[in-house]
PDB file of N, CA and C in Angstrom:
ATOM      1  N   UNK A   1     -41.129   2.925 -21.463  1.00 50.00           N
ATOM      2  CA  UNK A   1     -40.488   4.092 -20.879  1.00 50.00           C
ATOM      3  C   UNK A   1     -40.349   3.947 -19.361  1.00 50.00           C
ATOM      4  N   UNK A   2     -41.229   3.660 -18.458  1.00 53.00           N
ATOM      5  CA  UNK A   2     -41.587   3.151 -16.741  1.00 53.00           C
ATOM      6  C   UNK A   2     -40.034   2.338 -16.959  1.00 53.00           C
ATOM      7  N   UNK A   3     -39.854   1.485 -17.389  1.00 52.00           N
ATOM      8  CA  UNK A   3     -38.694   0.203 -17.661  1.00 52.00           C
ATOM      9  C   UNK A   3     -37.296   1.045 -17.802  1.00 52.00           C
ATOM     10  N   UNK A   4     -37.057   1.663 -18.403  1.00 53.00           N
ATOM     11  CA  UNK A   4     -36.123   2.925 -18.286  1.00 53.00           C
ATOM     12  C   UNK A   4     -35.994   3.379 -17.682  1.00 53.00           C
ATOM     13  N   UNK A   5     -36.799   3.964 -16.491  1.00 56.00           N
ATOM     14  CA  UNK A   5     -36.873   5.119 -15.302  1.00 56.00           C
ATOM     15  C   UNK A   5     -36.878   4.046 -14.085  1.00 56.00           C
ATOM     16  N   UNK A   6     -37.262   3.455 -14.049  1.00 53.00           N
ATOM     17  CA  UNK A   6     -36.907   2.202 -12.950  1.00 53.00           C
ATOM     18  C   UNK A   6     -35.381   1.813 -12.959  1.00 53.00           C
ATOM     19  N   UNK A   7     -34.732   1.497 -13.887  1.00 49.00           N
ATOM     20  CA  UNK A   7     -33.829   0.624 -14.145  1.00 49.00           C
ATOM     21  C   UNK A   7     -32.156   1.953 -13.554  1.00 49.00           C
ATOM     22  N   UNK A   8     -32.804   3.392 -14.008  1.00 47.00           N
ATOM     23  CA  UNK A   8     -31.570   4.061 -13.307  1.00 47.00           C
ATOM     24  C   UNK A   8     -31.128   4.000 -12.453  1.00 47.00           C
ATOM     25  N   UNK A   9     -31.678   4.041 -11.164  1.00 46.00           N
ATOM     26  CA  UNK A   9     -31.647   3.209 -10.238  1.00 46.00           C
ATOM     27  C   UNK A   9     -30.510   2.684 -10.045  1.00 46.00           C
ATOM     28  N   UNK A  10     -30.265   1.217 -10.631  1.00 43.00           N
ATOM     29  CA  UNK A  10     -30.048   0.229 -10.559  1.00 43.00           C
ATOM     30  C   UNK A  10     -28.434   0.241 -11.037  1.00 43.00           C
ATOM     31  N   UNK A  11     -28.872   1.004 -12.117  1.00 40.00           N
ATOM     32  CA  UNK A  11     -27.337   1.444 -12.921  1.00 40.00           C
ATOM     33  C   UNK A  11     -25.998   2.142 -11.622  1.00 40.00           C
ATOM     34  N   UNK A  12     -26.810   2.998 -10.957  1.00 40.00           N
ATOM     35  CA  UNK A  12     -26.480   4.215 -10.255  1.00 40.00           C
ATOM     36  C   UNK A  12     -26.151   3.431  -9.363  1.00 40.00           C
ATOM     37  N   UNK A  13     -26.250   2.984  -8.551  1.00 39.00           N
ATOM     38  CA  UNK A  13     -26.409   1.708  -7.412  1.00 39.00           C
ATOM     39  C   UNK A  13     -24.799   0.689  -7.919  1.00 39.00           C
ATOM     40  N   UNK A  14     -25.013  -0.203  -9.066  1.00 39.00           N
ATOM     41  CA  UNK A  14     -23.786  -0.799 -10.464  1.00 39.00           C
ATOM     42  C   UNK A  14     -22.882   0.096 -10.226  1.00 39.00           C
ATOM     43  N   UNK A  15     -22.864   0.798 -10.373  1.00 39.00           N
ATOM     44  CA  UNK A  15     -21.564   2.088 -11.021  1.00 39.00           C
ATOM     45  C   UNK A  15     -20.792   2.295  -9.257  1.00 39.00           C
ATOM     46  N   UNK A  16     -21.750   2.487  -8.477  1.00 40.00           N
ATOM     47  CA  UNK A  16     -21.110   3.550  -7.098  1.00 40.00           C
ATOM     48  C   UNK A  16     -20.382   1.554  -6.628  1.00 40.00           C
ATOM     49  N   UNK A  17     -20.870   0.780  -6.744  1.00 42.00           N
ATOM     50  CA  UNK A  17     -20.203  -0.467  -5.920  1.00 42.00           C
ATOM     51  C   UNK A  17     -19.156  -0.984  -6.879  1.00 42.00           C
ATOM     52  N   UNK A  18     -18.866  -0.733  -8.072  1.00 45.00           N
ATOM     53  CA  UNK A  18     -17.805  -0.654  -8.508  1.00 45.00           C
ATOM     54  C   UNK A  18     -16.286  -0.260  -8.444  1.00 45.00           C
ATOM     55  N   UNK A  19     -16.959   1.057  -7.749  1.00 49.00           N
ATOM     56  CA  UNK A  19     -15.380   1.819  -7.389  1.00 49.00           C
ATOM     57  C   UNK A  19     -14.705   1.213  -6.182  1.00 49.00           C
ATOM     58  N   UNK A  20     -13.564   1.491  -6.152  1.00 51.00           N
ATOM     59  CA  UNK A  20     -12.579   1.144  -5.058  1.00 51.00           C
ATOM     60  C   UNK A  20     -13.451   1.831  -3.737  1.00 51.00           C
ATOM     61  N   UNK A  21     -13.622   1.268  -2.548  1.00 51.00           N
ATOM     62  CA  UNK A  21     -14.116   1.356  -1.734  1.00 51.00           C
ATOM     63  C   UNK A  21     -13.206   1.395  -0.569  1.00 51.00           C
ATOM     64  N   UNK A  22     -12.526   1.967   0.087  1.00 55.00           N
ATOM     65  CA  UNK A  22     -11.789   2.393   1.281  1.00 55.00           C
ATOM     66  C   UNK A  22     -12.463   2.345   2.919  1.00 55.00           C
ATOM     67  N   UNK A  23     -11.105   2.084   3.946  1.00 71.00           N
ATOM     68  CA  UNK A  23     -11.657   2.248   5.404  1.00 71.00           C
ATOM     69  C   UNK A  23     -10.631   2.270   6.170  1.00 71.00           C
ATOM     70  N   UNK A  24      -9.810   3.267   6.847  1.00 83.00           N
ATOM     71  CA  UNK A  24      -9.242   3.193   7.946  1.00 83.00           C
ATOM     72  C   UNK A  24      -9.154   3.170   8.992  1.00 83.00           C
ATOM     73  N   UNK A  25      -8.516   2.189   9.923  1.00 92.00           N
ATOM     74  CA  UNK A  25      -9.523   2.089  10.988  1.00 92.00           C
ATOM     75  C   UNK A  25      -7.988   2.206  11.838  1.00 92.00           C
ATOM     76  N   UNK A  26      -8.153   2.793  13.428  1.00 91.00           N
ATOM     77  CA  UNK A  26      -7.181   2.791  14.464  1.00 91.00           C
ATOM     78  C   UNK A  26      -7.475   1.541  15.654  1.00 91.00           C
ATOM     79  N   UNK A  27      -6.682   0.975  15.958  1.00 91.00           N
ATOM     80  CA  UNK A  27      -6.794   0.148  16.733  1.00 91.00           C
ATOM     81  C   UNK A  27      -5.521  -0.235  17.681  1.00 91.00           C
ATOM     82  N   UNK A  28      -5.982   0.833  19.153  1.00 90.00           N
ATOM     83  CA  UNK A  28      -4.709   1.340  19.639  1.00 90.00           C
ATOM     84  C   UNK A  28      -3.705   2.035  18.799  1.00 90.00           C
ATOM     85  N   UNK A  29      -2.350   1.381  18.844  1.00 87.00           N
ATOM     86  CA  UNK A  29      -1.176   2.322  18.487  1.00 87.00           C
ATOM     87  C   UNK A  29      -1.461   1.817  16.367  1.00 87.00           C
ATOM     88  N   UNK A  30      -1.790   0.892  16.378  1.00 95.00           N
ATOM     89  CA  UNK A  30      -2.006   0.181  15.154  1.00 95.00           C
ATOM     90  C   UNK A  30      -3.523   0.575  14.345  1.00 95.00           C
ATOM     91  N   UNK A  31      -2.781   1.290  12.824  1.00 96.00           N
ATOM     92  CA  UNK A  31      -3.611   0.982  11.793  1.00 96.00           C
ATOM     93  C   UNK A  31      -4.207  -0.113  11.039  1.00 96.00           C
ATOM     94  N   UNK A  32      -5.345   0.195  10.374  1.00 96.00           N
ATOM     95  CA  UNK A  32      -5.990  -0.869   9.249  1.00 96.00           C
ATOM     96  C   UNK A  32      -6.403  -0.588   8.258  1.00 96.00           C
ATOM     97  N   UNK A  33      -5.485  -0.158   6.715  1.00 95.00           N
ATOM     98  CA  UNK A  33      -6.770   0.396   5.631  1.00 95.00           C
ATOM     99  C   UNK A  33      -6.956  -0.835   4.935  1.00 95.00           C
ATOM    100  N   UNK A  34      -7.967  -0.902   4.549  1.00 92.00           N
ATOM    101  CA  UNK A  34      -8.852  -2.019   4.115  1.00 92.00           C
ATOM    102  C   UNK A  34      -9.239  -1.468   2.495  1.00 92.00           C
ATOM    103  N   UNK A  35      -8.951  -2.137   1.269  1.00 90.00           N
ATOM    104  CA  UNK A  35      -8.866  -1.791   0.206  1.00 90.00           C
ATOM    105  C   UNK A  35      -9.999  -2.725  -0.747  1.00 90.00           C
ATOM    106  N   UNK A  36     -11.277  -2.224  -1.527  1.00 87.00           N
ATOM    107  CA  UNK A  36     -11.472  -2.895  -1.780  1.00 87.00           C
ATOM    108  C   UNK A  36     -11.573  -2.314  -3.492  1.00 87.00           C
ATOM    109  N   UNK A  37     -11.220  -3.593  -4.687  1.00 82.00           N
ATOM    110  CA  UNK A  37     -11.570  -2.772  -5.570  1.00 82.00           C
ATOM    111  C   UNK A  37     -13.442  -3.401  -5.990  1.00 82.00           C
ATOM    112  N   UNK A  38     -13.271  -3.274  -7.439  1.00 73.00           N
ATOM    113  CA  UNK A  38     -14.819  -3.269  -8.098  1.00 73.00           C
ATOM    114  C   UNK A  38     -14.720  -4.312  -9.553  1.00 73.00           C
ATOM    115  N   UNK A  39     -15.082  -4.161 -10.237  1.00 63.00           N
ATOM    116  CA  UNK A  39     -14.871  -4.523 -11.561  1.00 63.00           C
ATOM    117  C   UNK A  39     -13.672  -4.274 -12.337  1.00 63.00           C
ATOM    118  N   UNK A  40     -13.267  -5.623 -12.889  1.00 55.00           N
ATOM    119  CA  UNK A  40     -11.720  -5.435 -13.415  1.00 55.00           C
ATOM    120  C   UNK A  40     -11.921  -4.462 -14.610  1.00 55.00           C
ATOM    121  N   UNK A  41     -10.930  -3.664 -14.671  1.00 57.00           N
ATOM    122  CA  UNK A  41     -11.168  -2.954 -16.110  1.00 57.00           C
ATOM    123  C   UNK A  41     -10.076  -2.850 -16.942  1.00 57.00           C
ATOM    124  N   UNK A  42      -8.572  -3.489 -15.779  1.00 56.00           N
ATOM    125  CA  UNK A  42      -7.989  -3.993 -16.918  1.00 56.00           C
ATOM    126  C   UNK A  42      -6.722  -4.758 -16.504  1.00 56.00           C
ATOM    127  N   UNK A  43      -7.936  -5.992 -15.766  1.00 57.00           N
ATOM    128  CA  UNK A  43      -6.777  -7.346 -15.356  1.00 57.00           C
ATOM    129  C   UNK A  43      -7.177  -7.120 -14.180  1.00 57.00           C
ATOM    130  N   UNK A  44      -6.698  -8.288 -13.184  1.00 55.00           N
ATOM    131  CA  UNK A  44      -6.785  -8.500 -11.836  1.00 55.00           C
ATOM    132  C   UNK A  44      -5.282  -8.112 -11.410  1.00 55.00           C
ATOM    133  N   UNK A  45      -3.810  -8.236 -12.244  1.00 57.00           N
ATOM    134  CA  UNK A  45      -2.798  -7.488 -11.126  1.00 57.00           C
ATOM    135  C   UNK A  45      -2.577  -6.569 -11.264  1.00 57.00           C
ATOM    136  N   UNK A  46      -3.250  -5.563 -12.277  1.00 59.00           N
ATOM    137  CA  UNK A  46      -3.131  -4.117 -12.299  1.00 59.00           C
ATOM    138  C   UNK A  46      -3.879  -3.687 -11.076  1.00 59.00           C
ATOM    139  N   UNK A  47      -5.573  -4.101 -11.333  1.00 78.00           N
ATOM    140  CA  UNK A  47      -6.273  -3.674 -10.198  1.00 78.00           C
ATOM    141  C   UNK A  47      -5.479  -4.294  -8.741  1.00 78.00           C
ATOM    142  N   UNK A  48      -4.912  -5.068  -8.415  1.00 84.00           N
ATOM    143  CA  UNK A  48      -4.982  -5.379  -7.322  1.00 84.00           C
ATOM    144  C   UNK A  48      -3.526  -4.524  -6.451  1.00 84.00           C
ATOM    145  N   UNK A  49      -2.419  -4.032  -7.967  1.00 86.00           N
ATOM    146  CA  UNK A  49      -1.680  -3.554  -7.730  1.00 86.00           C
ATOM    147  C   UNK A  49      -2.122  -2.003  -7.524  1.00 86.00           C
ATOM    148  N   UNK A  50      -3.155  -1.610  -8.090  1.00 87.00           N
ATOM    149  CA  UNK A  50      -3.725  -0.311  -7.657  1.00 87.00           C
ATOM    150  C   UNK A  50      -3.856   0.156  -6.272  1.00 87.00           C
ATOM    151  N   UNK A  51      -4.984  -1.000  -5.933  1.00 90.00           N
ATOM    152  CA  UNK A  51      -5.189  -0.893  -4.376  1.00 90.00           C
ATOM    153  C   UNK A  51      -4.283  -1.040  -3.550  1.00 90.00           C
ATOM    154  N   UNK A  52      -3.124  -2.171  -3.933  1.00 92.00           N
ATOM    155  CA  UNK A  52      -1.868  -1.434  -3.035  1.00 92.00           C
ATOM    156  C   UNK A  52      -1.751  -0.180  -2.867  1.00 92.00           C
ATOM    157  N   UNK A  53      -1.000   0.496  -4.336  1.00 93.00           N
ATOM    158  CA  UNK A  53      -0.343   1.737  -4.150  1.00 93.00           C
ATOM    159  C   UNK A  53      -1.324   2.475  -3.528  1.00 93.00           C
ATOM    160  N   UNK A  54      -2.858   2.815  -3.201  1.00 93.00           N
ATOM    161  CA  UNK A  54      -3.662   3.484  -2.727  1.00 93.00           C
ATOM    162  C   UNK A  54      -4.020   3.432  -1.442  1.00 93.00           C
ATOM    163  N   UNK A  55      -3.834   2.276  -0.673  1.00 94.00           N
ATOM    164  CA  UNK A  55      -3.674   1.893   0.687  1.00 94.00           C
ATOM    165  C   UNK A  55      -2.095   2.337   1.274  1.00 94.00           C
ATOM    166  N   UNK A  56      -0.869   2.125   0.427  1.00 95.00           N
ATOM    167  CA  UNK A  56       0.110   2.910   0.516  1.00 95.00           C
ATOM    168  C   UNK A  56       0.004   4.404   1.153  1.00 95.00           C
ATOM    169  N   UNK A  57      -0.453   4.646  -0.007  1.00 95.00           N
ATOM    170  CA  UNK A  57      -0.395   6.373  -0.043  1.00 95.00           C
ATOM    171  C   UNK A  57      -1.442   6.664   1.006  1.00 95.00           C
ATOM    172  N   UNK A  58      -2.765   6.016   1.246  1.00 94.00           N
ATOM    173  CA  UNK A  58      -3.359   6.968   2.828  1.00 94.00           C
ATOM    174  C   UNK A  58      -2.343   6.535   4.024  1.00 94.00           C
ATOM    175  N   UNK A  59      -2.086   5.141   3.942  1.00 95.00           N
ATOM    176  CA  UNK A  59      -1.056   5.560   5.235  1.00 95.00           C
ATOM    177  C   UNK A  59       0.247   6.230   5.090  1.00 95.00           C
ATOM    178  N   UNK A  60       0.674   6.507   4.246  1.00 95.00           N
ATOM    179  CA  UNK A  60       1.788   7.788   4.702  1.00 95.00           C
ATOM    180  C   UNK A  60       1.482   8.753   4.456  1.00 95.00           C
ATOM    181  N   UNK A  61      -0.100   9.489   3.963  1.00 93.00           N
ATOM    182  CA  UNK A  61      -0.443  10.411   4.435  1.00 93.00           C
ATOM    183  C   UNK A  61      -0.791  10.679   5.908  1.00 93.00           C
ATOM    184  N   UNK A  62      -1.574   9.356   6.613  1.00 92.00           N
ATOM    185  CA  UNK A  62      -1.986   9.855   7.900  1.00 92.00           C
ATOM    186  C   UNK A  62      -0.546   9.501   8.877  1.00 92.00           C
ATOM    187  N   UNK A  63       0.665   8.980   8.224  1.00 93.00           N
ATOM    188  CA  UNK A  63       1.712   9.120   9.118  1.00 93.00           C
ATOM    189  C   UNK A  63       2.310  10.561   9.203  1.00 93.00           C
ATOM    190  N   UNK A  64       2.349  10.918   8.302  1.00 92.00           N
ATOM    191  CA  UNK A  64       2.620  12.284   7.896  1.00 92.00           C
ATOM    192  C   UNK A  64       2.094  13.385   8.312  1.00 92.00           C
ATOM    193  N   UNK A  65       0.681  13.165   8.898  1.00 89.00           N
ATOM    194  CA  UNK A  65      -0.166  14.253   9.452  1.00 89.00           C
ATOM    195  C   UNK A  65       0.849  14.351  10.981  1.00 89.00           C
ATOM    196  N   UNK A  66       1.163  13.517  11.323  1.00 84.00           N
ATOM    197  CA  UNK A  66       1.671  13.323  12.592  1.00 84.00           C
ATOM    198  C   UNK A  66       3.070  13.122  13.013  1.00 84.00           C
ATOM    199  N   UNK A  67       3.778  13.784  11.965  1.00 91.00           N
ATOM    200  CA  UNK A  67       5.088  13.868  11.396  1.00 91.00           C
ATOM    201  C   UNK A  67       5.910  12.342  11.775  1.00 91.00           C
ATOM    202  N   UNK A  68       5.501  11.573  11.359  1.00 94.00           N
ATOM    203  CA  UNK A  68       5.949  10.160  11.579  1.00 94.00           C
ATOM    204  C   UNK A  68       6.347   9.197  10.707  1.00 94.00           C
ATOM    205  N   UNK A  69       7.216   8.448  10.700  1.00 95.00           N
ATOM    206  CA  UNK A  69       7.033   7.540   9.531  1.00 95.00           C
ATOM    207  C   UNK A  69       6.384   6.121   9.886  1.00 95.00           C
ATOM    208  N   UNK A  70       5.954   5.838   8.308  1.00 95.00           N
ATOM    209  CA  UNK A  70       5.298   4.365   8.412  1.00 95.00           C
ATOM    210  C   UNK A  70       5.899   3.043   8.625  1.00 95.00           C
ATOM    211  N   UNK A  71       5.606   2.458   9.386  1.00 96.00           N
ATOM    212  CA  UNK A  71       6.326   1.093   9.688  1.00 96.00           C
ATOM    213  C   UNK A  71       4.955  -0.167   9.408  1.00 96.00           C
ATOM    214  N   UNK A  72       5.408  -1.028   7.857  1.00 96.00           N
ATOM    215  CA  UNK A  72       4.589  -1.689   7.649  1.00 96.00           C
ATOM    216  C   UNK A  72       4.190  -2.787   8.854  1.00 96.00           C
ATOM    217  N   UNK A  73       3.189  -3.120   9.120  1.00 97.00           N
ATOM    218  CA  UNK A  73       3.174  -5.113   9.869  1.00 97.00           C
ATOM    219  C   UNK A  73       2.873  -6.146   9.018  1.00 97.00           C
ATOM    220  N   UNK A  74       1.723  -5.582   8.536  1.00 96.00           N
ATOM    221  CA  UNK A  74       1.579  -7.112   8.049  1.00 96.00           C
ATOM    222  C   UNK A  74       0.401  -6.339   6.254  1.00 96.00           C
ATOM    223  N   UNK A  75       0.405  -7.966   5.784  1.00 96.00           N
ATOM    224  CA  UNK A  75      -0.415  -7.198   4.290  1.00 96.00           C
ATOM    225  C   UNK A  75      -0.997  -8.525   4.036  1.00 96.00           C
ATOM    226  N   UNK A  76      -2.221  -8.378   3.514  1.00 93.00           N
ATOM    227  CA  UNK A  76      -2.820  -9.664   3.286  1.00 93.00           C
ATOM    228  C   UNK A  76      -3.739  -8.877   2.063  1.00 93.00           C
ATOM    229  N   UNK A  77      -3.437 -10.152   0.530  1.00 91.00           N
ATOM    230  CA  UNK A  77      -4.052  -9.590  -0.882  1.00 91.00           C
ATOM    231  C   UNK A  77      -4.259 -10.651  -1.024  1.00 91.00           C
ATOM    232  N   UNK A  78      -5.893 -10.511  -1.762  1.00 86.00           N
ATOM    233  CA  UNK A  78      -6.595 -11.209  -2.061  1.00 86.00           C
ATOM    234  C   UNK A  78      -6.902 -11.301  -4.092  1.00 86.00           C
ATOM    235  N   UNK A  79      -6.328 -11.970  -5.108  1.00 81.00           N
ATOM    236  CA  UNK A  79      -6.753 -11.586  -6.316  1.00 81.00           C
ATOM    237  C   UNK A  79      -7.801 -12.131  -6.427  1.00 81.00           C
ATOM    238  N   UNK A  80      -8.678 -11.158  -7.689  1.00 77.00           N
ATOM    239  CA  UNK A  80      -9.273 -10.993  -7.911  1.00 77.00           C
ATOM    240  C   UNK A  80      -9.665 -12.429  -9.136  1.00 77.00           C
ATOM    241  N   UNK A  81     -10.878 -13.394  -8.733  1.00 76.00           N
ATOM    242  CA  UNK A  81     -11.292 -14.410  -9.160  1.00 76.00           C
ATOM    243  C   UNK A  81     -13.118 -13.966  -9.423  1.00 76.00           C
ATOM    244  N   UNK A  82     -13.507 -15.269 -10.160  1.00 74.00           N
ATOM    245  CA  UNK A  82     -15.361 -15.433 -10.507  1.00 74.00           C
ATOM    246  C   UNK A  82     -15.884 -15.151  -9.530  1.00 74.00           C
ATOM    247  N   UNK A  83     -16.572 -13.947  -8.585  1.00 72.00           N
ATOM    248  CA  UNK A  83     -17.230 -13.766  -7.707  1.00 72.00           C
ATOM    249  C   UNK A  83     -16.831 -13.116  -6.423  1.00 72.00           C
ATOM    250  N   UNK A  84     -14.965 -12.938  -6.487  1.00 77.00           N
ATOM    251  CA  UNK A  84     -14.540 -12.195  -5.551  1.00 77.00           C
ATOM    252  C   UNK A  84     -13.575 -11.186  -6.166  1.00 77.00           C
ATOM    253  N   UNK A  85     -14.129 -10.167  -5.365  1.00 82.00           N
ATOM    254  CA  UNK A  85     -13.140  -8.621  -5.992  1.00 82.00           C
ATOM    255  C   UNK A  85     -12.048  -8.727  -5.450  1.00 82.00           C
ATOM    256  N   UNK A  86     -10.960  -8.128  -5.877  1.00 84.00           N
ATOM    257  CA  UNK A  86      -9.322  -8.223  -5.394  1.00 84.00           C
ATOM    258  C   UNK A  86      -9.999  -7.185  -3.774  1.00 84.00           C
ATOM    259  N   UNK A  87      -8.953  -7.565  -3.487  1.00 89.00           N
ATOM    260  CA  UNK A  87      -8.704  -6.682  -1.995  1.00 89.00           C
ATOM    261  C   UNK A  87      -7.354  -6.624  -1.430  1.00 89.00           C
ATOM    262  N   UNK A  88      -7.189  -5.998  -0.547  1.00 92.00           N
ATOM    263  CA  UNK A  88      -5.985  -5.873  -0.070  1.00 92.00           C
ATOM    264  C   UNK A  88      -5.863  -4.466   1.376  1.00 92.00           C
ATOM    265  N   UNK A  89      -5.555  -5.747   2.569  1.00 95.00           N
ATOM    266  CA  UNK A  89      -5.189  -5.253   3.484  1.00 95.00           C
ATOM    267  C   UNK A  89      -3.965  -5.021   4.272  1.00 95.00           C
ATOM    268  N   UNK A  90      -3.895  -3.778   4.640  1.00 96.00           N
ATOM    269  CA  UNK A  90      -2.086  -3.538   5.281  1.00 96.00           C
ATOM    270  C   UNK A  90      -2.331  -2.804   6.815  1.00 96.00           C
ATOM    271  N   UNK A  91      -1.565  -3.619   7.804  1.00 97.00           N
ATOM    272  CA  UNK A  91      -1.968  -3.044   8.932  1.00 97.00           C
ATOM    273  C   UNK A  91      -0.403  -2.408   9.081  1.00 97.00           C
ATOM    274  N   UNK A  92      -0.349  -0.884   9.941  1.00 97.00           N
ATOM    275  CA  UNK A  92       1.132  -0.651   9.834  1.00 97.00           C
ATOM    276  C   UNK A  92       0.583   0.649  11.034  1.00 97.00           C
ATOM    277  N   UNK A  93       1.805   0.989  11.718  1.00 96.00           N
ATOM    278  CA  UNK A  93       1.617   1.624  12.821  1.00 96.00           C
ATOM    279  C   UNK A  93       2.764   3.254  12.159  1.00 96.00           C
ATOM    280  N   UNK A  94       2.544   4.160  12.847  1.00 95.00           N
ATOM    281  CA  UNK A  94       3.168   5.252  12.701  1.00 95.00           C
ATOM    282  C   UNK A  94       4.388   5.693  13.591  1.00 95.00           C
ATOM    283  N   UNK A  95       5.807   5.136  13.460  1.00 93.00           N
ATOM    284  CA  UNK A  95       6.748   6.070  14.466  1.00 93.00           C
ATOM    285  C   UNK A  95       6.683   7.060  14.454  1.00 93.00           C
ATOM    286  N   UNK A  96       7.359   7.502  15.786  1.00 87.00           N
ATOM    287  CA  UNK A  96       7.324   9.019  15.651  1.00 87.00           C
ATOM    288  C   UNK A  96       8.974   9.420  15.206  1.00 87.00           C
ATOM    289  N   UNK A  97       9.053  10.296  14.588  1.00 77.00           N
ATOM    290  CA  UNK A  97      10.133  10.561  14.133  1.00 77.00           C
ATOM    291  C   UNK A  97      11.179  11.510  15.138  1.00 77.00           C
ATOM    292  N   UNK A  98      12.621  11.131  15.237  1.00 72.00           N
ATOM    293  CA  UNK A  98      13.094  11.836  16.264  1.00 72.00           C
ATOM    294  C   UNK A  98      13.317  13.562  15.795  1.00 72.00           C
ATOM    295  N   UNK A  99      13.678  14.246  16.113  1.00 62.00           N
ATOM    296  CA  UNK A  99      13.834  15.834  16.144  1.00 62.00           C
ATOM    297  C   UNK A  99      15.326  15.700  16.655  1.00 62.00           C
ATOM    298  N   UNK A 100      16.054  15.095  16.990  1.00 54.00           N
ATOM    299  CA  UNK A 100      16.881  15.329  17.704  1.00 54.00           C
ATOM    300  C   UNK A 100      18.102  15.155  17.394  1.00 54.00           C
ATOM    301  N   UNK A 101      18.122  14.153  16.459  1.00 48.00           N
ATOM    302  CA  UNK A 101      19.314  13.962  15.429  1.00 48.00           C
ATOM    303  C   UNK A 101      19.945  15.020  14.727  1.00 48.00           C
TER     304      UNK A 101
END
């Protein structure tokens, strides 16, 4: 029973480093979300195509906070192999949108 109650833990710990793990970072005028996933659950280009669309969508939410649109730079994806989780990074800056048109 001790062997059971120890081991939740461990599970709990398994489970939370699994999930897609996120980070946006500003650097000057230029963004960075940093995408990471966890355990394939069904394929490496689904998952890896996930974390696109999810790194997508926070930056044109936080372009959007700031009524701007997104202008990609650059994207660097990593699939998902024996010992490394897919990832996928997109750095992209926010124009500001004109009013004036």
């Amino acid at each position: 029973m001790n062997y059971i109650k120890g081991s939740i833990p461990i599970v709990a710990i398994l489970f939370v480093t699994a999930c897609a793990s996120s980070d946006i970072v500003k650097i000057g005028d230029t963004f960075k979300v940093f995408k990471e996933g966890g355990t394939p659950v069904l394929g490496q280009e689904y998952r890896l195509s996930r974390l696109k669309a999810e790194a997508l969508k926070e930056a044109q939410e936080k372009c959007s906070e700031n009524n701007a649109s997104l202008v990609i730079q650059d994207e660097i994806e990593t699939e998902m192999t024996i010992g490394v989780f897919a990832r996928y990074e997109l750095t992209f800056i926010c124009e500001r949108l004109d009013n004036n048109n």
